[in-house]
Coordinates of C-alpha atoms and ligand atoms in Angstrom, one line a residue:
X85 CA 20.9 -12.6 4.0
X86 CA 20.7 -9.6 5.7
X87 CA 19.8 -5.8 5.4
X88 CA 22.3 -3.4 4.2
X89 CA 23.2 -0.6 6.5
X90 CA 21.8 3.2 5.5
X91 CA 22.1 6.5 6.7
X92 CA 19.0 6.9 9.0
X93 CA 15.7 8.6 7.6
X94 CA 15.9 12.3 8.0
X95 CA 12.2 12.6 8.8
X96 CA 11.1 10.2 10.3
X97 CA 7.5 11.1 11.3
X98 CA 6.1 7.8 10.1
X99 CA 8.3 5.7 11.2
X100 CA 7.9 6.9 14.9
X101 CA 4.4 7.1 14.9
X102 CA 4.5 3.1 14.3
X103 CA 7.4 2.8 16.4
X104 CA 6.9 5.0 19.9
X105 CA 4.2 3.8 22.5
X106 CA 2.7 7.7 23.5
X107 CA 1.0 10.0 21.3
X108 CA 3.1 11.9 18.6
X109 CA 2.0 15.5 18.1
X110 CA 2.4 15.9 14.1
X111 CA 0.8 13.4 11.7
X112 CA 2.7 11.7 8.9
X113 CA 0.9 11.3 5.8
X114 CA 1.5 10.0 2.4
X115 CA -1.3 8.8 -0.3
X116 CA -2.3 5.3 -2.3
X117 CA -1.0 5.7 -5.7
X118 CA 0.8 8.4 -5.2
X119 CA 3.5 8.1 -7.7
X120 CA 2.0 7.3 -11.1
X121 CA -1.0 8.0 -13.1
X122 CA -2.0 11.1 -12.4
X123 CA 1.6 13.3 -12.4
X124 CA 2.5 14.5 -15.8
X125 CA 5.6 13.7 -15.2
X126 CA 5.3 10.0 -14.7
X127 CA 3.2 10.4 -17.8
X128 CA 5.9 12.0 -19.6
X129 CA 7.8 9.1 -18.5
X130 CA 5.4 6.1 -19.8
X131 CA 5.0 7.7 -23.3
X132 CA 8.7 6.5 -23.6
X133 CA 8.1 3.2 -22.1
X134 CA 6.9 0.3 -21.6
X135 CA 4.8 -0.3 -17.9
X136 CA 6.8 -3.3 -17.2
X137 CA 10.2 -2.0 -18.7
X138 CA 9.4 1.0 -15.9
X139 CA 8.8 -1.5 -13.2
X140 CA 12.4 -3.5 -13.8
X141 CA 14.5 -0.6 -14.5
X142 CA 15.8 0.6 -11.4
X143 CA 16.4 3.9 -12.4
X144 CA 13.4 4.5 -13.9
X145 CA 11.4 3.0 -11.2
X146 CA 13.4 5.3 -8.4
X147 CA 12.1 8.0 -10.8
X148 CA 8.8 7.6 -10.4
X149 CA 9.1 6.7 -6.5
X150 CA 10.6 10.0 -5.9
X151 CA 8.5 12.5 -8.4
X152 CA 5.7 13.1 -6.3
X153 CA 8.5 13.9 -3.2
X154 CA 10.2 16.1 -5.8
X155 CA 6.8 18.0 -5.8
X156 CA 5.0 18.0 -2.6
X157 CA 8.2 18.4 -0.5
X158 CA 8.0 21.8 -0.4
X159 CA 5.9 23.6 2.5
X160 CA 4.3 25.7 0.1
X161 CA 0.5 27.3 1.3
X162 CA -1.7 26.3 -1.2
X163 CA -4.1 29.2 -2.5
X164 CA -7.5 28.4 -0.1
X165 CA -5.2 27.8 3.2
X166 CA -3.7 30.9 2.6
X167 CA -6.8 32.7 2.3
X168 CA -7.6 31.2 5.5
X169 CA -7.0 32.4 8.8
X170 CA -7.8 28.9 11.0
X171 CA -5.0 27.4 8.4
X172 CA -1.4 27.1 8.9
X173 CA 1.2 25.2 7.4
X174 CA 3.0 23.7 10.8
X175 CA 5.5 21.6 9.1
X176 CA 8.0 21.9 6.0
X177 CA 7.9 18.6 4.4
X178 CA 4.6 18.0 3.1
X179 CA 5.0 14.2 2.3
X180 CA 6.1 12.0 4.8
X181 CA 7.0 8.6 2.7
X182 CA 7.6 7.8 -0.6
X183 CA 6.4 3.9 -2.1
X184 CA 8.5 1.9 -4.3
X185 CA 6.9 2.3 -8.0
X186 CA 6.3 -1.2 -8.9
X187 CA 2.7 -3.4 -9.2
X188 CA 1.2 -6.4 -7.0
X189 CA 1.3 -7.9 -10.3
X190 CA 5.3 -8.7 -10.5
X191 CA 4.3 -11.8 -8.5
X192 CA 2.2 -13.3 -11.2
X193 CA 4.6 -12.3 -13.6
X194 CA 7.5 -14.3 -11.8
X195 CA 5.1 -16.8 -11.6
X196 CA 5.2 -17.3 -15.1
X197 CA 2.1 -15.5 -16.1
X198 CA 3.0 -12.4 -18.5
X199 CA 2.0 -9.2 -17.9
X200 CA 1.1 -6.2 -20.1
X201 CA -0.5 -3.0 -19.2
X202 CA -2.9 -2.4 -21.9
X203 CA -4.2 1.4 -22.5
X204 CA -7.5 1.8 -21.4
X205 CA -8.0 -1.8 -19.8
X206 CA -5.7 -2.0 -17.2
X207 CA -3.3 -5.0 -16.8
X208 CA -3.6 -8.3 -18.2
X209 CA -2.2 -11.7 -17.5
X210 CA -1.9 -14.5 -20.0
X211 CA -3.9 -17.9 -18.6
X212 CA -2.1 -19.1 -15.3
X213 CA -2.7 -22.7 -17.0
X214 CA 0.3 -25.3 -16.4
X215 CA 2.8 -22.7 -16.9
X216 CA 1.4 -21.8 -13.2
X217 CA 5.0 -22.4 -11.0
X218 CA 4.8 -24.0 -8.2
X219 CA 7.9 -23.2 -5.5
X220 CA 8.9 -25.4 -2.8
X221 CA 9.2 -24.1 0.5
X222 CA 13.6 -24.7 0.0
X223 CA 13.3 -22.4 -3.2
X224 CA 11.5 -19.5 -2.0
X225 CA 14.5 -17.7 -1.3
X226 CA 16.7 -18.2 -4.8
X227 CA 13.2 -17.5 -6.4
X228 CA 12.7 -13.9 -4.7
X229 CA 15.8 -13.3 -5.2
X230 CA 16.0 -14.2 -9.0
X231 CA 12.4 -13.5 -10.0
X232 CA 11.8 -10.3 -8.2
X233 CA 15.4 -8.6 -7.5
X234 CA 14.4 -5.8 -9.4
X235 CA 11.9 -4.6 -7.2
X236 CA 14.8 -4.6 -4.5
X237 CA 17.0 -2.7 -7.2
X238 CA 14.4 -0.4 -7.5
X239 CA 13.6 0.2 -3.7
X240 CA 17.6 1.0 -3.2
X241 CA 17.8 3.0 -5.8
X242 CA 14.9 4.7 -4.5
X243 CA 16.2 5.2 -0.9
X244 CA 19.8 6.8 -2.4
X245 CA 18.4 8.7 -4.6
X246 CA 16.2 10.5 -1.9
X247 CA 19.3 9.8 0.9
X248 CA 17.3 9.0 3.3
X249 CA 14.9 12.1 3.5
X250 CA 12.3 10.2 3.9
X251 CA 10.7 6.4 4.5
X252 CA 10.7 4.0 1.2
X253 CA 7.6 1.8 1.7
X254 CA 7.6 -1.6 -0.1
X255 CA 4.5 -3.2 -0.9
X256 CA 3.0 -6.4 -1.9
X257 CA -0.3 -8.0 -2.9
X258 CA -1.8 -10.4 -0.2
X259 CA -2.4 -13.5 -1.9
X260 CA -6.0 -13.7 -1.9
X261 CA -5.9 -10.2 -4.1
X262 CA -3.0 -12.1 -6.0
X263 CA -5.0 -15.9 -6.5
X264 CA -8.1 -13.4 -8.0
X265 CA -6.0 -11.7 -10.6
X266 CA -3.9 -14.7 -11.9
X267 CA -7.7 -16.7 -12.1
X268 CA -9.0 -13.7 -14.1
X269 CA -6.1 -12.7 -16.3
X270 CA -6.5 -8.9 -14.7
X271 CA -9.4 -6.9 -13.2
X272 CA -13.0 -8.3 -13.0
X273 CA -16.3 -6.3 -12.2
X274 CA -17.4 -9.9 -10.4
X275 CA -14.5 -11.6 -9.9
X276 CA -17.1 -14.8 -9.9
X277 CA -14.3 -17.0 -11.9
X278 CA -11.7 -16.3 -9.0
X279 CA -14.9 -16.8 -6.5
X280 CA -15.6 -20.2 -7.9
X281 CA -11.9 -21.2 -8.5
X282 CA -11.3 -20.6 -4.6
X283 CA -13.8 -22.6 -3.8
X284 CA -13.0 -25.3 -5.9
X285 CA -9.1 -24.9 -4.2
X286 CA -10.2 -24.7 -0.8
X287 CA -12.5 -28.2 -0.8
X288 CA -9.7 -29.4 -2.3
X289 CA -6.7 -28.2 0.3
X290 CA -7.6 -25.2 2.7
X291 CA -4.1 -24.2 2.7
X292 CA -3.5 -24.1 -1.0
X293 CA -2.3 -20.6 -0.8
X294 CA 0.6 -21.4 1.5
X295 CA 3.3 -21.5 -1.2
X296 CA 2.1 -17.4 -2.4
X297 CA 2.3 -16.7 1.6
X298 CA 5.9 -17.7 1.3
X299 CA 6.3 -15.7 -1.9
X300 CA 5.0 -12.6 -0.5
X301 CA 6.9 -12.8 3.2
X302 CA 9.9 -13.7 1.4
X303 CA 9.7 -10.5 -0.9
X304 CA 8.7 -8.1 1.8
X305 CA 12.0 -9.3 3.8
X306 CA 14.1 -8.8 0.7
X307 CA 12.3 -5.1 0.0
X308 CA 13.2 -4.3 3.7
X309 CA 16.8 -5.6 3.0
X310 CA 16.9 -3.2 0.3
X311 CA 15.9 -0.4 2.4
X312 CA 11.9 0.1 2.8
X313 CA 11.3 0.7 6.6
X314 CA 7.4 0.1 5.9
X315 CA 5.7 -3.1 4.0
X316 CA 2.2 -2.7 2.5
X317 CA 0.5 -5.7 2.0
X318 CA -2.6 -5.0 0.0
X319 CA -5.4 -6.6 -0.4
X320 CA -7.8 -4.8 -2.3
X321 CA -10.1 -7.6 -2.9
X322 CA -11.1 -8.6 0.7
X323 CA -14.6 -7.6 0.7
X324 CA -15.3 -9.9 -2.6
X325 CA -16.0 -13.0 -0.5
X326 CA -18.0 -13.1 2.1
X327 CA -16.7 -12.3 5.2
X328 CA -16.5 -15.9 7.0
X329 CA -15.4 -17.5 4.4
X330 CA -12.3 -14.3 4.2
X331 CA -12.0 -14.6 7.9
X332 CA -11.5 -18.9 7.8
X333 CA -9.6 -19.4 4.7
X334 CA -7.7 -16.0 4.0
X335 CA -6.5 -14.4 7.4
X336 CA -5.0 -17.1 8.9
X337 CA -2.6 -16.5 5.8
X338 CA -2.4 -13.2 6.6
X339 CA -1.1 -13.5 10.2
X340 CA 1.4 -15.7 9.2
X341 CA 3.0 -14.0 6.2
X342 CA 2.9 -10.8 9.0
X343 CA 4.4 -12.9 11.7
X344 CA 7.3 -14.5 9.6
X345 CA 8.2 -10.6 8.6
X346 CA 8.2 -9.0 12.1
X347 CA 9.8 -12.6 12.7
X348 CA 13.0 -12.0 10.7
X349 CA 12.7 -8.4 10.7
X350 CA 11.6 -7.0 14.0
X351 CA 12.5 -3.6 13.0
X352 CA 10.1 -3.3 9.9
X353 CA 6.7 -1.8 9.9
X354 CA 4.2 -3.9 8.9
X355 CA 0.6 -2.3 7.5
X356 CA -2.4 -4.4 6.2
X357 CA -5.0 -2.9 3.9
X358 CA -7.4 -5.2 4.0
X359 CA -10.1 -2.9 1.9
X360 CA -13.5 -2.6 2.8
X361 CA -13.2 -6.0 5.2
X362 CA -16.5 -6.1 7.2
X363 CA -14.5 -7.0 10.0
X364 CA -11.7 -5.0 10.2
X365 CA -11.4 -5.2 13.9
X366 CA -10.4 -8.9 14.0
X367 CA -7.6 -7.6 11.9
X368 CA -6.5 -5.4 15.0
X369 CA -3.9 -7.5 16.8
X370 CA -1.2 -8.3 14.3
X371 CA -0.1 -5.2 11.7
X372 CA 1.2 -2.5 13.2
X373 CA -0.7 -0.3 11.2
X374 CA -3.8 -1.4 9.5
X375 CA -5.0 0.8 6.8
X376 CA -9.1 1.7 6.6
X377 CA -10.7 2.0 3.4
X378 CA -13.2 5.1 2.3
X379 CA -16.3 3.6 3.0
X380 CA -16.0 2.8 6.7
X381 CA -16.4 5.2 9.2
X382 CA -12.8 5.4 10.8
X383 CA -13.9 6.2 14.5
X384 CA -16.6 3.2 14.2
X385 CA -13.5 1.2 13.3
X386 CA -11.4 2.5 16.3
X387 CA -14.0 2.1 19.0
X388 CA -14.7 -1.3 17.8
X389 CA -11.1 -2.2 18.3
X390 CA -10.8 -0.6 21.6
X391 CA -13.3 -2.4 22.4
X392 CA -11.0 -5.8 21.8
X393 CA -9.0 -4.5 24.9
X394 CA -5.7 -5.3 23.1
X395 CA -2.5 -4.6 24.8
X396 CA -1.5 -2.7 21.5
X397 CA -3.9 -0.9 18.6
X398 CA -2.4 -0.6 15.9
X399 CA -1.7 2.7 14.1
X400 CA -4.8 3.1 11.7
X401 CA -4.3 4.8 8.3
X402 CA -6.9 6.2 5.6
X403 CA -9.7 7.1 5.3
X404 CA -10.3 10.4 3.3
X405 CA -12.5 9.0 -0.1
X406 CA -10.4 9.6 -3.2
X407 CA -13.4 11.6 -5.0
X408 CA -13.3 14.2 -2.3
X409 CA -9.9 15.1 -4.2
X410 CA -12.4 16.1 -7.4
X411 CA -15.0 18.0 -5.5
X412 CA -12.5 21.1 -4.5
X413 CA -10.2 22.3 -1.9
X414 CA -12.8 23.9 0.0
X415 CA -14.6 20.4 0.4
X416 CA -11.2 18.6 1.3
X417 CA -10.1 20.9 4.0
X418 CA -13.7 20.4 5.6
X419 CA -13.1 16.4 4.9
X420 CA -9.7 16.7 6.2
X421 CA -11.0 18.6 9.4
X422 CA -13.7 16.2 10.1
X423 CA -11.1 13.5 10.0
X424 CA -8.4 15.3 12.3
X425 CA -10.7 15.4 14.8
X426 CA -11.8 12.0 14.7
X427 CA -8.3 11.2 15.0
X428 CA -7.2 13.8 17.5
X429 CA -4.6 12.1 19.9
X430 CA -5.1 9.0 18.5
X431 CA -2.2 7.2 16.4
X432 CA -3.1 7.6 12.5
X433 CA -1.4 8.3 9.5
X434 CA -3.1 10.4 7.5
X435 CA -3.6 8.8 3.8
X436 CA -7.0 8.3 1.2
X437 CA -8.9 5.4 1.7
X438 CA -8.2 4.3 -1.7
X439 CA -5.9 5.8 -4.6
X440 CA -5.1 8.7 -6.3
X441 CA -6.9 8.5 -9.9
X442 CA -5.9 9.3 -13.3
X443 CA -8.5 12.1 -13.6
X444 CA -6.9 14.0 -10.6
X445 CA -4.6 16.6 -10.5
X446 CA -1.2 17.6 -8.3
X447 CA -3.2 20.6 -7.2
X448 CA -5.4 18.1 -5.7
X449 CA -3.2 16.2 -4.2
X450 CA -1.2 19.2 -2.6
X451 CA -4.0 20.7 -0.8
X452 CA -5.2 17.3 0.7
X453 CA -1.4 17.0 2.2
X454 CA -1.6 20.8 3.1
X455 CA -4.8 20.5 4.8
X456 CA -3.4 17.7 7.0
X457 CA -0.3 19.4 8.0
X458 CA -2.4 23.0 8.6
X459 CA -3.1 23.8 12.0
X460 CA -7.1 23.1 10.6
Ligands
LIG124 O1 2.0 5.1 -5.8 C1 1.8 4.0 -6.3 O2 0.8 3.7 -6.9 C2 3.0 3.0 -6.3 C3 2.9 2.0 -7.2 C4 1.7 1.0 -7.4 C5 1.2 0.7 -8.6 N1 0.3 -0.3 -8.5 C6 1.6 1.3 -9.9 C7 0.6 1.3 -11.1 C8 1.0 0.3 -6.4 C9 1.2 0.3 -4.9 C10 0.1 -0.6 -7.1 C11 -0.7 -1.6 -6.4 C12 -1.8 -2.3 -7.1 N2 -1.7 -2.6 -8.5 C13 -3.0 -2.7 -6.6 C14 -3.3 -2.7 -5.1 C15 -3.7 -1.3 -4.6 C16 -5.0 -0.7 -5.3 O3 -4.8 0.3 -5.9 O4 -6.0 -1.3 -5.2 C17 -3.7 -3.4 -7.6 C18 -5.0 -4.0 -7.4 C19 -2.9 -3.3 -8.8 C20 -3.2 -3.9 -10.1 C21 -3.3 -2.8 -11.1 N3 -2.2 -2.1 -11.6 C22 -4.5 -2.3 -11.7 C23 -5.9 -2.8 -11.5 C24 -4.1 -1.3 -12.6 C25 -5.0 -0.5 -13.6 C26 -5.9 0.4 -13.1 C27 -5.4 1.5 -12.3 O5 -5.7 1.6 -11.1 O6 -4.7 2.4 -12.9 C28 -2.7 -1.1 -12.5 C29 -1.9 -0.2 -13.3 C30 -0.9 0.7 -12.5 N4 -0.2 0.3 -11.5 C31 -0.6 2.0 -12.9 C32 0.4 2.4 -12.0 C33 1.1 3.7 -11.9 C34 -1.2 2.8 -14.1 C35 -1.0 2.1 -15.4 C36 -0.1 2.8 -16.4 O7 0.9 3.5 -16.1 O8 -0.4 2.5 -17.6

């Protein structure tokens, strides 16, 4: 297999801040969860249907990948930048990427586990049990491809229907976040059942996740076939084991799943959020972006892989804290601010350090992408 050809991204910004060796004078940005929850639009949408039916319906999935584009494309001054004389919008398109609308949970799902998003709860996964599916390493490919083709559907849908204006990213769980969810059936406060079952798994055979690791570089390759330039793998739940256990047993999976991609694919961008990772820095020399969560300090982060003396840093991404959204637009251009000059001539794309949330609003949202393309 190999990628279909495409009409190349119009902007670009993203892409060549991964891509180019020098400093690049704008900064892309684009936000976690985006597309989804808190647009009225998307929740137009999901009145009508089903979470799931959303996800394998290409063209309601391209839908919601391209609504918050739809929105925030637009240059428009929001009302405080306006009113402020140190602001000014420098660039015309406000959003620099779009990300496929889809969930880390189609993985579980093709591995047999069924999924339902349940109002109010979250999502929920019947008992991996026996029906858990075990692929050989010579079926990984006709699995991807049957199991999980509608995620590539939806990421080529997503790409035509914007043509090209701007980066699709594709995204996967890391299988650490993935093994936590299928053990609990969904999200935990604790997660002390996936804790225990990894355990358990790793006396048993320390490389018992190898056959997700194949899953998940398999359906990267096949979302980059489909068009995303950029792969997110995310795992959300680093920072719920402790951190040498993480850094013996989980990142060796990492940098392989990372290294058969840019293998295969040499031309996609690879970023790891490894969330809240007490040693993020050890993450440094394989991604080519690695994303930073809210609660670390993202110019402790960058000084401490400096200090690694790799040939290459990778492009970091993050960090602003999602609630700064909630406490007004005076607060997030301050936040913003502080952040931009942290980052000043360093290579970062400018994103949250976690996702948008339900209780936000696009108001919110368009003067935290405003405030990073201002001359602030
Ligand atoms: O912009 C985007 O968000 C793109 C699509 C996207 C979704 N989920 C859609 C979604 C992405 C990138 C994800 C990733 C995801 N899903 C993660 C990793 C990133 C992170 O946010 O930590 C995780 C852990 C999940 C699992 C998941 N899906 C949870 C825990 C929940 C419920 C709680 C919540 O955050 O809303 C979901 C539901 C979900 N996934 C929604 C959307 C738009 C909202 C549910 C709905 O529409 O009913």
């Amino acid at each position: 297999m190999s990628r279909k050809s495409f009409p190349a991204v119009k902007n670009d910004l993203l892409l060549r801040v991964c891509r180019e060796e020098g400093p690049v004078a704008e900064t892309p940005v684009w936000m976690m969860r985006q597309a989804g929850r808190y647009l009225p639009e998307f929740k137009a949408l999901r009145a009508e249907n089903e979470f799931v039916k959303v996800c394998k319906d290409a063209h309601l999935a391209s839908e919601v990948t391209v609504q918050p584009w739809r929105r925030f494309a637009s240059g428009e001054l929001c009302e405080v930048a306006r009113s402020l004389p140190w602001a000014e919008v420098t660039a015309e398109n406000a959003l620099d990427a779009v990300i496929v609308f889809s969930d880390i949970l189609t993985i579980p799902a093709a591995l047999g586990q069924t999924l339902t998003m349940v109002p109010g709860k979250g999502p929920v996964l019947t008992p991996a049990g026996d029906a858990f599916r075990q692929v050989s390493p010579e079926d990984v490919s006709r699995f991807v491809e049957d199991e999980l083709g509608y995620v590539f559907d939806a990421v080529f849908a997503s790409r035509m229907k914007i043509h090209s204006a701007v980066p699709v990213i594709g995204f996967s769980g890391a299988p650490f976040t993935l093994f936590s969810y299928m053990v609990e059936g969904g999200g935990s406060k604790t997660w002390a059942a996936a804790r225990a079952a990894f355990y358990r798994r790793i006396r048993e055979d320390p490389h018992f996740l190898k056959p997700i690791e194949s899953v998940v570089a398999q359906y990267l390759i096949g979302q980059y076939d489909a068009g995303a330039d950029m792969l997110q793998l995310f795992e959300t739940n680093a920072d719920e084991l402790p951190a040498e256990v993480y850094s013996e047993f989980v990142v060796p999976g990492l940098r392989r799943i990372v290294a058969q991609v840019k293998q295969s694919r040499p031309e996609a961008i690879v970023a790891l959020f490894a969330k809240d990772y007490r040693r993020l820095e050890d993450l440094a020399d394989f991604p080519d972006v690695l994303g930073v969560g809210w609660k670390d300090d993202i110019a402790t982060v960058l000084a401490k892989i400096k200090a690694r003396g790799l040939s290459k840093v990778p492009v970091l991404q993050g960090n602003l804290d999602p609630a700064v959204l909630l406490s007004g637009d005076l607060e997030i251009l301050h936040k913003v601010k502080e952040l931009k000059i942290k980052m000043k001539n360093e290579k970062w794309i400018a994103n949250l350090g976690h996702g948008m949330m339900p209780e936000m609003n696009p108001s919110m949202a368009k003067t935290f992408l405003q405030a990073v393309k201002s001359s602030l």
